[in-house]
Amino acid sequence: MQKYVCDLCGYVYDPVLGDKEANIVNGTPFEELPHNWYCPVCGAPKDNFKIVK
């Protein structure tokens, strides 16, 4: 599964870990995150994230 990084603050969404604060379970791919999910560090929307290469 692909990791994504926030362009604004550098937070990395790792699908293996999910996002416990937003009730996103482990194993949830970035593409399956709700449209209103946002960066838990800076509040940026999903479209501010890029694939980690």
Coordinates of C-alpha atoms in Angstrom, one line a residue:
M1 CA 0.0 0.0 0.0
Q2 CA 1.2 3.5 -1.0
K3 CA 2.0 6.1 1.6
Y4 CA 1.0 9.8 1.1
V5 CA 2.7 12.9 2.4
C6 CA 1.1 16.3 3.2
D7 CA 2.6 19.1 1.2
L8 CA 2.0 21.6 3.9
C9 CA 3.4 20.0 7.1
G10 CA 5.1 16.7 6.0
Y11 CA 2.7 14.3 7.8
V12 CA 2.8 10.9 6.2
Y13 CA -0.4 8.9 6.0
D14 CA 0.6 5.2 6.2
P15 CA -2.3 2.9 5.3
V16 CA -0.8 0.1 7.4
L17 CA -1.4 2.3 10.5
G18 CA -4.6 4.1 9.5
D19 CA -5.6 7.2 11.5
K20 CA -6.9 6.3 14.9
E21 CA -7.9 9.8 15.8
A22 CA -10.3 9.9 12.8
N23 CA -11.4 6.3 13.3
I24 CA -9.7 5.1 10.1
V25 CA -8.8 1.5 10.7
N26 CA -5.5 -0.1 9.9
G27 CA -5.2 -1.2 6.3
T28 CA -7.3 1.6 4.8
P29 CA -5.8 2.8 1.5
F30 CA -5.6 6.6 1.0
E31 CA -8.0 6.3 -1.9
E32 CA -10.7 4.9 0.4
L33 CA -10.4 7.7 3.0
P34 CA -13.6 9.7 3.3
H35 CA -13.7 12.8 1.1
N36 CA -13.9 15.0 4.2
W37 CA -10.8 13.4 5.8
Y38 CA -8.0 16.0 6.6
C39 CA -4.4 16.0 7.8
P40 CA -4.5 15.3 11.5
V41 CA -1.5 17.6 12.1
C42 CA -2.3 20.8 10.1
G43 CA -5.9 20.3 8.8
A44 CA -5.0 20.2 5.1
P45 CA -7.6 18.5 2.8
K46 CA -6.8 15.3 1.0
D47 CA -5.9 17.1 -2.2
N48 CA -2.8 18.5 -0.5
F49 CA -1.3 15.0 -0.3
K50 CA 1.2 13.5 -2.7
I51 CA 2.4 9.9 -3.2
V52 CA 5.6 9.2 -1.3
K53 CA 8.2 8.0 -3.9

